[in-house]
């Protein structure tokens, strides 16, 4: 079942959390949204029926399915398995309304250009975490030979043929690396992406493209080499576990001083977080696709965490980590270097009693003995997850509003934490409420 289907009503949904539960138990981590989205977009590059497994039932995945349908694909979603029949895909045009619904709609640009030699779309929807340009995506496609016209938000890319070349990325952007990789599979000759992003989701996309018959190597390092191929075939592929969901659970286990075992997790993808949590005094053991996180005392401060591209500390876990540091013993500093607007949770955490000051892109967090429940607003996906963790440990009741942001990345977060002993409930809006 989808986390939320009705965007209007869902915007009014709230989570009500009674603080004080100690998380205990075992939980399976769902598939990675950020891997599944580009992989689903890449299916359009090979005609036929693809089966993508371990796809999380999230709002963003549903939007991607709607986009694929809008270009003529048939998409069926059932229990974590998405079947995409791309044989009737016949239009490289994505309507503005769908582009506005999700930034990841931009992932269709490279695949559609590779398949049709043309793509027409719009600037993707905005985001609350800061400026998110697509200049590197466009520049990369231009270097492969695409001609790009932009008028009032509408983007038209055309290329009779794409030709491989060296592309240097000024910033190791995840999305730009993925878009260029996908387009380059359909180019003649060899493309090298230099200063590529190294995130595990990029390796997953490489593995999927190769399963379809592409020749891509180097994902996970800063240089990715793509030998263009003439033809691709549809395939079956299983998406990697979601490292950000896993990280959120690890932090929540530590903050509540509980003990949680994560199954279907990739410990190697969580090295930066594991390192920092251990420094704070959290006990972590890991095995093959399993991790155990235990914390029995107040976490210690961390002198400095700097978010940066993988394998450094992920920006997508910065807000959640800040909850732990808000309760740690001493003064910690968190510097956000990836997105410029990613401290919106600070205001809400402060309202719950946290002592945080933001100055020049860094947050200075002086640990307090406890947080207090109140009504707070999820301003974006990961900020929302952080507020839920804060609610789990706060004294009293916390109400988290604008839950639809959280639903974009967590499959019913209240059930995930509820199974571990949290007292958390979703309040649906009264019928007729607007
Ligand atoms: C992806 C993830 C997101 C994560 C982010 C950073 C997906 C679907 N989303 O987003 O969860 O927070 O990586 O790990 O995978 N930039 C430019 N020009 C561009 C592209 C990016 O200046 O053309 C800048 C951005 O503004 C940002 C930085 O590069 O400051 C990193 O962004 P990027 O790695 O592209 O993030 P996304 O792919 O959007």
Tab-separated table of C-alpha atoms and ligand atoms in Angstrom:
chain	number	residue	atom	x	y	z
A	1	UNK	CA	0.000	0.000	0.000
A	2	UNK	CA	1.179	3.505	-0.704
A	3	UNK	CA	2.192	5.678	2.203
A	4	UNK	CA	-0.087	8.426	0.955
A	5	UNK	CA	-2.092	8.773	-2.195
A	6	UNK	CA	-3.928	11.990	-1.771
A	7	UNK	CA	-1.563	14.933	-1.743
A	8	UNK	CA	-4.260	17.364	-0.564
A	9	UNK	CA	-5.427	15.308	2.436
A	10	UNK	CA	-2.032	13.925	3.209
A	11	UNK	CA	-0.608	17.399	3.748
A	12	UNK	CA	-2.832	17.577	6.819
A	13	UNK	CA	-1.725	14.285	8.321
A	14	UNK	CA	0.144	14.422	11.612
A	15	UNK	CA	2.167	12.074	13.722
A	16	UNK	CA	1.472	12.021	17.429
A	17	UNK	CA	4.373	10.657	19.455
A	18	UNK	CA	4.457	9.856	23.160
A	19	UNK	CA	8.070	10.242	24.191
A	20	UNK	CA	10.056	7.962	26.433
A	21	UNK	CA	9.966	4.600	24.651
A	22	UNK	CA	13.211	2.646	24.408
A	23	UNK	CA	13.533	1.165	20.912
A	24	UNK	CA	14.133	-2.578	20.997
A	25	UNK	CA	13.845	-5.302	18.400
A	26	UNK	CA	14.680	-6.279	14.864
A	27	UNK	CA	13.708	-4.381	11.741
A	28	UNK	CA	14.189	-5.013	8.025
A	29	UNK	CA	15.443	-2.030	6.022
A	30	UNK	CA	13.561	-1.327	2.800
A	31	UNK	CA	15.121	-0.748	-0.618
A	32	UNK	CA	16.869	2.526	-1.436
A	33	UNK	CA	14.645	5.236	-2.881
A	34	UNK	CA	17.645	7.072	-4.306
A	35	UNK	CA	18.800	3.935	-6.127
A	36	UNK	CA	15.340	2.887	-7.309
A	37	UNK	CA	14.469	6.268	-8.871
A	38	UNK	CA	17.290	6.478	-11.470
A	39	UNK	CA	17.023	2.736	-12.139
A	40	UNK	CA	13.301	3.054	-12.906
A	41	UNK	CA	14.077	6.009	-15.185
A	42	UNK	CA	16.797	3.983	-16.948
A	43	UNK	CA	14.335	1.205	-17.855
A	44	UNK	CA	13.113	3.331	-20.793
A	45	UNK	CA	16.488	2.788	-22.462
A	46	UNK	CA	15.695	-0.864	-23.285
A	47	UNK	CA	12.445	-1.903	-24.965
A	48	UNK	CA	10.538	-4.682	-23.206
A	49	UNK	CA	9.517	-5.767	-19.731
A	50	UNK	CA	11.803	-5.020	-16.755
A	51	UNK	CA	11.264	-6.256	-13.217
A	52	UNK	CA	12.779	-4.145	-10.463
A	53	UNK	CA	12.713	-5.713	-6.990
A	54	UNK	CA	13.081	-4.340	-3.462
A	55	UNK	CA	11.493	-1.031	-4.514
A	56	UNK	CA	10.131	0.818	-1.455
A	57	UNK	CA	6.432	1.789	-1.553
A	58	UNK	CA	7.023	5.535	-1.294
A	59	UNK	CA	5.370	8.626	-2.694
A	60	UNK	CA	8.383	9.500	-4.897
A	61	UNK	CA	8.306	6.030	-6.486
A	62	UNK	CA	4.637	6.511	-7.264
A	63	UNK	CA	5.403	9.818	-8.963
A	64	UNK	CA	8.143	8.117	-11.013
A	65	UNK	CA	5.600	5.444	-12.047
A	66	UNK	CA	3.201	8.213	-13.135
A	67	UNK	CA	5.963	9.840	-15.189
A	68	UNK	CA	6.801	6.533	-16.894
A	69	UNK	CA	3.102	6.020	-17.675
A	70	UNK	CA	2.880	9.549	-19.103
A	71	UNK	CA	5.459	8.627	-21.748
A	72	UNK	CA	3.644	5.418	-22.720
A	73	UNK	CA	5.085	2.762	-20.381
A	74	UNK	CA	2.907	0.282	-18.508
A	75	UNK	CA	3.856	0.152	-14.844
A	76	UNK	CA	2.642	-2.354	-12.292
A	77	UNK	CA	3.618	-2.099	-8.637
A	78	UNK	CA	3.120	-5.013	-6.298
A	79	UNK	CA	4.743	-5.816	-2.964
A	80	UNK	CA	8.094	-4.238	-3.607
A	81	UNK	CA	8.257	-5.397	-7.219
A	82	UNK	CA	7.808	-2.908	-10.048
A	83	UNK	CA	7.240	-4.204	-13.561
A	84	UNK	CA	7.831	-1.666	-16.308
A	85	UNK	CA	6.908	-2.467	-19.907
A	86	UNK	CA	8.666	0.146	-21.996
A	87	UNK	CA	7.805	-1.248	-25.425
A	88	UNK	CA	5.035	1.300	-26.027
A	89	UNK	CA	6.985	4.322	-24.747
A	90	UNK	CA	6.480	6.738	-27.601
A	91	UNK	CA	6.924	10.281	-26.375
A	92	UNK	CA	10.008	12.007	-24.997
A	93	UNK	CA	7.825	14.741	-23.466
A	94	UNK	CA	7.175	15.001	-19.724
A	95	UNK	CA	4.304	17.263	-18.629
A	96	UNK	CA	5.141	20.232	-16.437
A	97	UNK	CA	2.775	19.110	-13.673
A	98	UNK	CA	4.713	15.830	-13.211
A	99	UNK	CA	8.098	17.580	-13.360
A	100	UNK	CA	6.915	19.862	-10.563
A	101	UNK	CA	5.988	16.968	-8.293
A	102	UNK	CA	9.469	15.617	-7.793
A	103	UNK	CA	13.026	16.719	-8.449
A	104	UNK	CA	14.053	13.191	-9.485
A	105	UNK	CA	11.890	13.604	-12.612
A	106	UNK	CA	15.117	15.039	-14.066
A	107	UNK	CA	16.477	11.453	-14.230
A	108	UNK	CA	14.408	10.919	-17.374
A	109	UNK	CA	16.504	13.430	-19.296
A	110	UNK	CA	19.523	11.200	-20.039
A	111	UNK	CA	17.562	7.992	-20.767
A	112	UNK	CA	15.006	9.673	-23.061
A	113	UNK	CA	17.717	11.507	-24.949
A	114	UNK	CA	19.585	8.207	-25.420
A	115	UNK	CA	16.460	6.408	-26.660
A	116	UNK	CA	14.688	9.078	-28.753
A	117	UNK	CA	17.432	11.567	-29.594
A	118	UNK	CA	15.181	14.217	-28.091
A	119	UNK	CA	13.641	15.111	-24.746
A	120	UNK	CA	11.277	17.879	-23.705
A	121	UNK	CA	10.716	18.604	-20.061
A	122	UNK	CA	10.595	21.393	-17.484
A	123	UNK	CA	12.731	22.575	-14.598
A	124	UNK	CA	12.051	20.070	-11.804
A	125	UNK	CA	10.117	21.025	-8.680
A	126	UNK	CA	11.770	23.114	-6.014
A	127	UNK	CA	12.983	21.880	-2.685
A	128	UNK	CA	13.179	23.251	0.819
A	129	UNK	CA	16.822	22.342	1.432
A	130	UNK	CA	18.450	25.044	-0.684
A	131	UNK	CA	19.317	25.854	-4.257
A	132	UNK	CA	19.385	22.733	-6.431
A	133	UNK	CA	20.633	23.621	-9.873
A	134	UNK	CA	20.752	21.298	-12.891
A	135	UNK	CA	23.488	23.137	-14.800
A	136	UNK	CA	25.905	20.191	-14.482
A	137	UNK	CA	23.323	17.778	-15.920
A	138	UNK	CA	22.774	20.077	-18.905
A	139	UNK	CA	26.465	20.832	-19.436
A	140	UNK	CA	27.287	17.110	-19.454
A	141	UNK	CA	24.628	16.351	-22.054
A	142	UNK	CA	25.856	19.272	-24.164
A	143	UNK	CA	29.386	17.875	-24.094
A	144	UNK	CA	27.966	14.595	-25.412
A	145	UNK	CA	26.566	16.532	-28.359
A	146	UNK	CA	23.066	17.556	-27.285
A	147	UNK	CA	21.708	20.969	-28.282
A	148	UNK	CA	19.775	22.483	-25.412
A	149	UNK	CA	17.171	25.248	-25.552
A	150	UNK	CA	15.658	26.695	-22.420
A	151	UNK	CA	12.681	29.028	-22.410
A	152	UNK	CA	10.648	29.934	-19.337
A	153	UNK	CA	11.378	26.724	-17.495
A	154	UNK	CA	10.894	24.507	-20.573
A	155	UNK	CA	13.961	22.514	-21.596
A	156	UNK	CA	14.359	20.906	-25.014
A	157	UNK	CA	17.417	18.683	-25.685
A	158	UNK	CA	18.093	17.301	-29.158
A	159	UNK	CA	20.866	15.114	-30.543
A	160	UNK	CA	20.900	13.144	-33.797
A	161	UNK	CA	23.834	11.311	-32.289
A	162	UNK	CA	25.647	11.461	-28.970
A	163	UNK	CA	29.421	11.093	-28.984
A	164	UNK	CA	31.504	10.019	-25.987
A	165	UNK	CA	34.001	12.453	-24.479
A	166	UNK	CA	35.699	13.402	-21.194
A	167	UNK	CA	33.371	15.257	-18.830
A	168	UNK	CA	34.748	16.922	-15.712
A	169	UNK	CA	32.220	17.710	-13.001
A	170	UNK	CA	33.012	20.857	-11.005
A	171	UNK	CA	31.014	19.342	-8.118
A	172	UNK	CA	30.622	15.561	-7.717
A	173	UNK	CA	26.848	15.807	-8.142
A	174	UNK	CA	24.971	12.541	-7.654
A	175	UNK	CA	22.166	13.379	-10.073
A	176	UNK	CA	24.433	14.820	-12.775
A	177	UNK	CA	26.731	11.769	-12.601
A	178	UNK	CA	23.709	9.475	-13.027
A	179	UNK	CA	22.102	11.454	-15.850
A	180	UNK	CA	25.347	11.662	-17.805
A	181	UNK	CA	26.079	7.948	-17.220
A	182	UNK	CA	22.688	6.992	-18.664
A	183	UNK	CA	22.986	9.257	-21.713
A	184	UNK	CA	26.560	8.101	-22.360
A	185	UNK	CA	25.440	4.466	-22.607
A	186	UNK	CA	23.680	5.507	-25.830
A	187	UNK	CA	26.648	7.542	-27.151
A	188	UNK	CA	29.195	6.412	-29.722
A	189	UNK	CA	32.613	5.692	-28.251
A	190	UNK	CA	33.948	6.195	-24.738
A	191	UNK	CA	32.815	8.739	-22.134
A	192	UNK	CA	34.747	9.378	-18.944
A	193	UNK	CA	33.092	11.221	-16.082
A	194	UNK	CA	35.864	12.755	-14.021
A	195	UNK	CA	35.248	13.899	-10.442
A	196	UNK	CA	32.133	11.735	-10.497
A	197	UNK	CA	30.056	11.235	-7.350
A	198	UNK	CA	30.892	7.960	-5.588
A	199	UNK	CA	27.644	7.177	-3.772
A	200	UNK	CA	26.568	3.493	-3.519
A	201	UNK	CA	23.419	4.361	-5.497
A	202	UNK	CA	25.666	5.181	-8.461
A	203	UNK	CA	27.246	1.749	-8.254
A	204	UNK	CA	23.762	0.279	-8.169
A	205	UNK	CA	22.839	2.179	-11.326
A	206	UNK	CA	26.042	0.956	-12.994
A	207	UNK	CA	25.161	-2.638	-12.084
A	208	UNK	CA	21.657	-2.221	-13.470
A	209	UNK	CA	22.879	-0.635	-16.708
A	210	UNK	CA	25.393	-3.467	-17.147
A	211	UNK	CA	22.676	-6.054	-16.509
A	212	UNK	CA	20.849	-4.460	-19.480
A	213	UNK	CA	23.987	-4.915	-21.614
A	214	UNK	CA	25.775	-1.584	-21.045
A	215	UNK	CA	29.536	-1.376	-20.503
A	216	UNK	CA	30.077	0.908	-17.525
A	217	UNK	CA	32.964	0.657	-15.058
A	218	UNK	CA	34.474	2.700	-12.249
A	219	UNK	CA	31.304	3.634	-10.318
A	220	UNK	CA	32.303	4.048	-6.678
A	221	UNK	CA	35.530	5.782	-7.737
A	222	UNK	CA	35.874	9.348	-8.996
A	223	UNK	CA	36.224	8.306	-12.652
A	224	UNK	CA	33.475	6.404	-14.424
A	225	UNK	CA	34.076	5.018	-17.901
A	226	UNK	CA	31.198	4.283	-20.228
A	227	UNK	CA	31.677	2.481	-23.518
A	228	UNK	CA	28.608	3.248	-25.627
A	229	UNK	CA	26.577	0.268	-26.873
A	230	UNK	CA	24.032	-0.020	-29.686
A	231	UNK	CA	21.470	-2.132	-27.957
A	232	UNK	CA	20.192	-2.866	-24.476
A	233	UNK	CA	17.841	-5.590	-23.273
A	234	UNK	CA	15.287	-5.511	-20.457
A	235	UNK	CA	16.213	-7.285	-17.236
A	236	UNK	CA	15.361	-8.170	-13.650
A	237	UNK	CA	17.245	-6.311	-10.943
A	238	UNK	CA	17.186	-5.988	-7.124
A	239	UNK	CA	17.770	-2.543	-5.587
A	240	UNK	CA	20.256	-2.110	-2.681
A	241	UNK	CA	19.035	-1.426	0.885
A	242	UNK	CA	18.376	2.180	1.873
A	243	UNK	CA	21.411	3.418	3.809
A	244	UNK	CA	19.648	6.601	4.934
A	245	UNK	CA	16.698	4.689	6.408
A	246	UNK	CA	19.210	2.357	8.076
A	247	UNK	CA	21.130	5.351	9.428
A	248	UNK	CA	17.925	6.934	10.730
A	249	UNK	CA	17.143	3.714	12.630
A	250	UNK	CA	20.683	3.527	14.037
A	251	UNK	CA	20.513	7.078	15.345
A	252	UNK	CA	17.026	6.513	16.808
A	253	UNK	CA	18.232	3.354	18.579
A	254	UNK	CA	21.138	5.302	20.079
A	255	UNK	CA	19.074	8.361	21.072
A	256	UNK	CA	16.470	6.254	22.897
A	257	UNK	CA	19.250	4.220	24.526
A	258	UNK	CA	17.793	1.056	23.059
A	259	UNK	CA	19.038	-1.929	21.124
A	260	UNK	CA	18.026	-2.482	17.509
A	261	UNK	CA	19.101	-5.104	14.997
A	262	UNK	CA	18.876	-4.071	11.348
A	263	UNK	CA	18.398	-6.732	8.700
A	264	UNK	CA	18.904	-6.351	4.974
A	265	UNK	CA	21.405	-3.576	5.466
A	266	UNK	CA	24.782	-2.930	3.884
A	267	UNK	CA	27.216	-2.009	6.732
A	268	UNK	CA	29.879	-0.844	4.243
A	269	UNK	CA	27.561	1.946	3.079
A	270	UNK	CA	27.323	3.314	6.631
A	271	UNK	CA	30.984	3.635	7.549
A	272	UNK	CA	30.971	7.404	8.192
A	273	UNK	CA	27.929	7.214	10.475
A	274	UNK	CA	29.219	4.122	12.287
A	275	UNK	CA	32.503	5.893	12.950
A	276	UNK	CA	30.818	8.971	14.409
A	277	UNK	CA	28.323	6.992	16.506
A	278	UNK	CA	31.122	4.872	17.981
A	279	UNK	CA	32.975	8.062	18.847
A	280	UNK	CA	29.850	9.156	20.734
A	281	UNK	CA	29.912	5.891	22.708
A	282	UNK	CA	27.342	3.869	20.751
A	283	UNK	CA	28.093	0.146	20.423
A	284	UNK	CA	27.771	-1.198	16.894
A	285	UNK	CA	28.478	-4.659	15.576
A	286	UNK	CA	27.912	-5.787	12.029
A	287	UNK	CA	27.902	-8.939	9.950
A	288	UNK	CA	26.718	-9.986	6.545
A	289	UNK	CA	23.716	-7.706	5.781
A	290	UNK	CA	23.054	-7.251	9.514
A	291	UNK	CA	23.914	-4.621	12.131
A	292	UNK	CA	23.268	-4.323	15.836
A	293	UNK	CA	23.162	-0.912	17.508
A	294	UNK	CA	23.125	-0.514	21.273
A	295	UNK	CA	23.475	2.459	23.562
A	296	UNK	CA	23.110	2.380	27.329
A	297	UNK	CA	24.357	5.804	28.363
A	298	UNK	CA	24.210	9.456	27.389
A	299	UNK	CA	26.084	9.899	24.077
A	300	UNK	CA	29.267	11.956	24.108
A	301	UNK	CA	29.776	15.125	22.057
A	302	UNK	CA	31.411	15.047	18.623
A	303	UNK	CA	33.924	17.788	18.069
A	304	UNK	CA	33.084	18.299	14.395
A	305	UNK	CA	30.984	16.619	11.722
A	306	UNK	CA	31.276	17.930	8.177
A	307	UNK	CA	28.732	16.752	5.624
A	308	UNK	CA	30.243	16.100	2.193
A	309	UNK	CA	29.834	13.720	-0.753
A	310	UNK	CA	30.234	9.967	-0.107
A	311	UNK	CA	32.139	8.406	1.606
A	312	UNK	CA	32.035	11.402	3.991
A	313	UNK	CA	29.180	12.004	6.412
A	314	UNK	CA	25.925	12.185	4.385
A	315	UNK	CA	23.922	15.388	4.332
A	316	UNK	CA	20.816	13.158	4.387
A	317	UNK	CA	21.661	12.089	7.977
A	318	UNK	CA	22.720	15.501	9.263
A	319	UNK	CA	19.338	16.457	10.748
A	320	UNK	CA	18.857	13.092	12.481
A	321	UNK	CA	22.386	13.238	13.914
A	322	UNK	CA	21.682	16.696	15.264
A	323	UNK	CA	18.992	15.227	17.527
A	324	UNK	CA	21.565	12.904	19.073
A	325	UNK	CA	24.026	15.754	19.528
A	326	UNK	CA	21.292	17.913	21.075
A	327	UNK	CA	21.195	15.377	23.893
A	328	UNK	CA	24.921	14.586	24.011
A	329	UNK	CA	27.275	15.499	26.801
A	330	UNK	CA	29.104	18.657	25.663
A	331	UNK	CA	29.413	20.984	22.670
A	332	UNK	CA	29.355	19.561	19.127
A	333	UNK	CA	29.745	21.299	15.778
A	334	UNK	CA	28.055	20.277	12.517
A	335	UNK	CA	29.066	21.929	9.254
A	336	UNK	CA	26.759	21.481	6.256
A	337	UNK	CA	28.631	21.797	2.970
A	338	UNK	CA	26.296	20.107	0.464
A	339	UNK	CA	23.077	22.157	0.618
A	340	UNK	CA	22.789	25.764	1.715
A	341	UNK	CA	19.300	25.603	3.258
A	342	UNK	CA	19.538	22.468	5.296
A	343	UNK	CA	19.211	23.720	8.856
A	344	UNK	CA	15.429	24.246	8.947
A	345	UNK	CA	15.078	21.559	11.644
A	346	UNK	CA	17.213	23.692	13.982
A	347	UNK	CA	14.342	26.071	14.615
A	348	UNK	CA	11.966	23.207	15.412
A	349	UNK	CA	14.499	21.386	17.632
A	350	UNK	CA	15.106	24.614	19.506
A	351	UNK	CA	11.387	24.826	20.165
A	352	UNK	CA	11.681	21.369	21.748
A	353	UNK	CA	14.372	22.643	24.096
A	354	UNK	CA	17.576	22.036	22.108
A	355	UNK	CA	20.401	24.544	22.472
A	356	UNK	CA	21.629	25.143	18.897
A	357	UNK	CA	23.126	28.250	17.315
A	358	UNK	CA	23.783	28.498	13.583
A	359	UNK	CA	26.612	30.644	12.296
A	360	UNK	CA	28.242	30.683	8.822
A	361	UNK	CA	26.971	27.266	7.700
A	362	UNK	CA	27.827	25.543	10.985
A	363	UNK	CA	25.556	24.535	13.837
A	364	UNK	CA	26.926	24.757	17.373
A	365	UNK	CA	25.029	22.273	19.508
A	366	UNK	CA	25.292	22.313	23.275
A	367	UNK	CA	23.804	19.099	24.622
A	368	UNK	CA	20.843	19.441	26.999
A	369	UNK	CA	19.589	16.749	29.414
A	370	UNK	CA	16.201	16.446	27.720
A	371	UNK	CA	13.884	17.662	24.959
A	372	UNK	CA	10.218	18.505	25.480
A	373	UNK	CA	7.294	17.530	23.279
A	374	UNK	CA	5.458	20.231	21.341
A	375	UNK	CA	3.933	20.749	17.884
A	376	UNK	CA	6.576	20.940	15.173
A	377	UNK	CA	6.584	20.993	11.383
A	378	UNK	CA	8.451	18.652	9.025
A	379	UNK	CA	9.929	21.173	6.593
A	380	UNK	CA	11.531	18.513	4.389
A	381	UNK	CA	12.038	14.769	4.301
A	382	UNK	CA	15.092	14.300	6.537
A	383	UNK	CA	14.236	17.208	8.843
A	384	UNK	CA	10.915	15.427	9.362
A	385	UNK	CA	12.646	12.155	10.254
A	386	UNK	CA	14.805	14.052	12.748
A	387	UNK	CA	11.745	15.527	14.440
A	388	UNK	CA	10.209	12.066	14.764
A	389	UNK	CA	13.384	10.857	16.507
A	390	UNK	CA	13.246	13.922	18.750
A	391	UNK	CA	9.628	13.083	19.559
A	392	UNK	CA	10.562	9.511	20.507
A	393	UNK	CA	12.910	10.735	23.206
A	394	UNK	CA	11.191	13.965	24.285
A	395	UNK	CA	9.314	14.335	27.526
A	396	UNK	CA	5.571	14.448	26.805
A	397	UNK	CA	3.748	14.489	23.482
A	398	UNK	CA	5.181	15.673	20.179
A	399	UNK	CA	2.994	16.383	17.157
A	400	UNK	CA	4.815	16.388	13.828
A	401	UNK	CA	2.895	18.189	11.078
A	402	UNK	CA	3.325	17.937	7.277
A	403	UNK	CA	4.013	14.215	7.357
A	404	UNK	CA	3.804	13.995	3.553
A	405	UNK	CA	7.427	15.166	3.429
A	406	UNK	CA	8.452	12.151	5.537
A	407	UNK	CA	6.373	9.780	3.385
A	408	UNK	CA	8.606	10.625	0.427
A	409	UNK	CA	11.439	8.607	1.954
A	410	UNK	CA	10.116	6.308	4.698
A	411	UNK	CA	7.458	3.621	4.282
A	412	UNK	CA	5.062	4.491	7.102
A	413	UNK	CA	7.644	5.670	9.602
A	414	UNK	CA	5.140	5.208	12.442
A	415	UNK	CA	4.953	1.464	11.728
A	416	UNK	CA	8.743	1.203	11.404
A	417	UNK	CA	9.279	2.719	14.854
A	418	UNK	CA	6.049	1.260	16.280
A	419	UNK	CA	7.328	-2.281	15.678
A	420	UNK	CA	10.331	-1.365	17.833
A	421	UNK	CA	8.165	-0.238	20.733
A	422	UNK	CA	7.602	3.453	19.962
A	423	UNK	CA	4.236	4.974	20.821
A	424	UNK	CA	3.464	6.776	17.612
A	425	UNK	CA	0.272	7.222	15.695
A	426	UNK	CA	-0.808	8.888	12.455
A	427	UNK	CA	-3.765	11.247	12.640
A	428	UNK	CA	-5.697	11.478	9.386
A	429	UNK	CA	-7.517	14.777	8.721
A	430	UNK	CA	-11.211	14.835	9.518
A	431	UNK	CA	-13.371	14.233	6.405
A	432	UNK	CA	-13.921	17.521	4.559
A	433	UNK	CA	-10.959	19.233	6.243
A	434	UNK	CA	-8.855	21.407	3.945
B	1	LIG	C1	21.061	13.362	-4.297
B	1	LIG	C2	20.089	12.636	-3.396
B	1	LIG	C3	19.808	13.467	-2.150
B	1	LIG	C4	21.110	13.823	-1.457
B	1	LIG	C5	22.099	14.452	-2.424
B	1	LIG	C6	23.466	14.669	-1.809
B	1	LIG	C7	18.762	11.419	-5.025
B	1	LIG	C8	17.428	11.238	-5.662
B	1	LIG	N1	18.848	12.440	-4.146
B	1	LIG	O1	20.446	14.579	-4.699
B	1	LIG	O2	18.989	12.698	-1.279
B	1	LIG	O3	20.844	14.744	-0.419
B	1	LIG	O4	22.263	13.598	-3.575
B	1	LIG	O5	23.969	13.485	-1.307
B	1	LIG	O6	19.671	10.658	-5.243
B	1	LIG	N2	24.560	21.002	-7.947
B	1	LIG	C9	24.845	22.021	-8.847
B	1	LIG	N3	24.523	21.833	-10.163
B	1	LIG	C10	23.962	20.673	-10.614
B	1	LIG	C11	23.692	19.636	-9.697
B	1	LIG	C12	24.006	19.821	-8.354
B	1	LIG	O7	25.341	23.062	-8.471
B	1	LIG	O8	23.706	20.569	-11.822
B	1	LIG	C13	24.874	21.182	-6.518
B	1	LIG	C14	23.612	21.163	-5.638
B	1	LIG	O9	23.009	22.418	-5.581
B	1	LIG	C15	24.172	20.708	-4.306
B	1	LIG	C16	25.335	19.785	-4.706
B	1	LIG	O10	25.613	20.060	-6.060
B	1	LIG	O11	24.678	21.804	-3.598
B	1	LIG	C17	25.037	18.309	-4.545
B	1	LIG	O12	23.851	17.985	-5.230
B	1	LIG	P1	23.617	16.579	-5.907
B	1	LIG	O13	24.715	15.641	-5.533
B	1	LIG	O14	23.355	16.788	-7.359
B	1	LIG	O15	22.293	16.091	-5.218
B	1	LIG	P2	21.046	15.412	-5.922
B	1	LIG	O16	21.493	14.475	-6.980
B	1	LIG	O17	20.044	16.435	-6.258
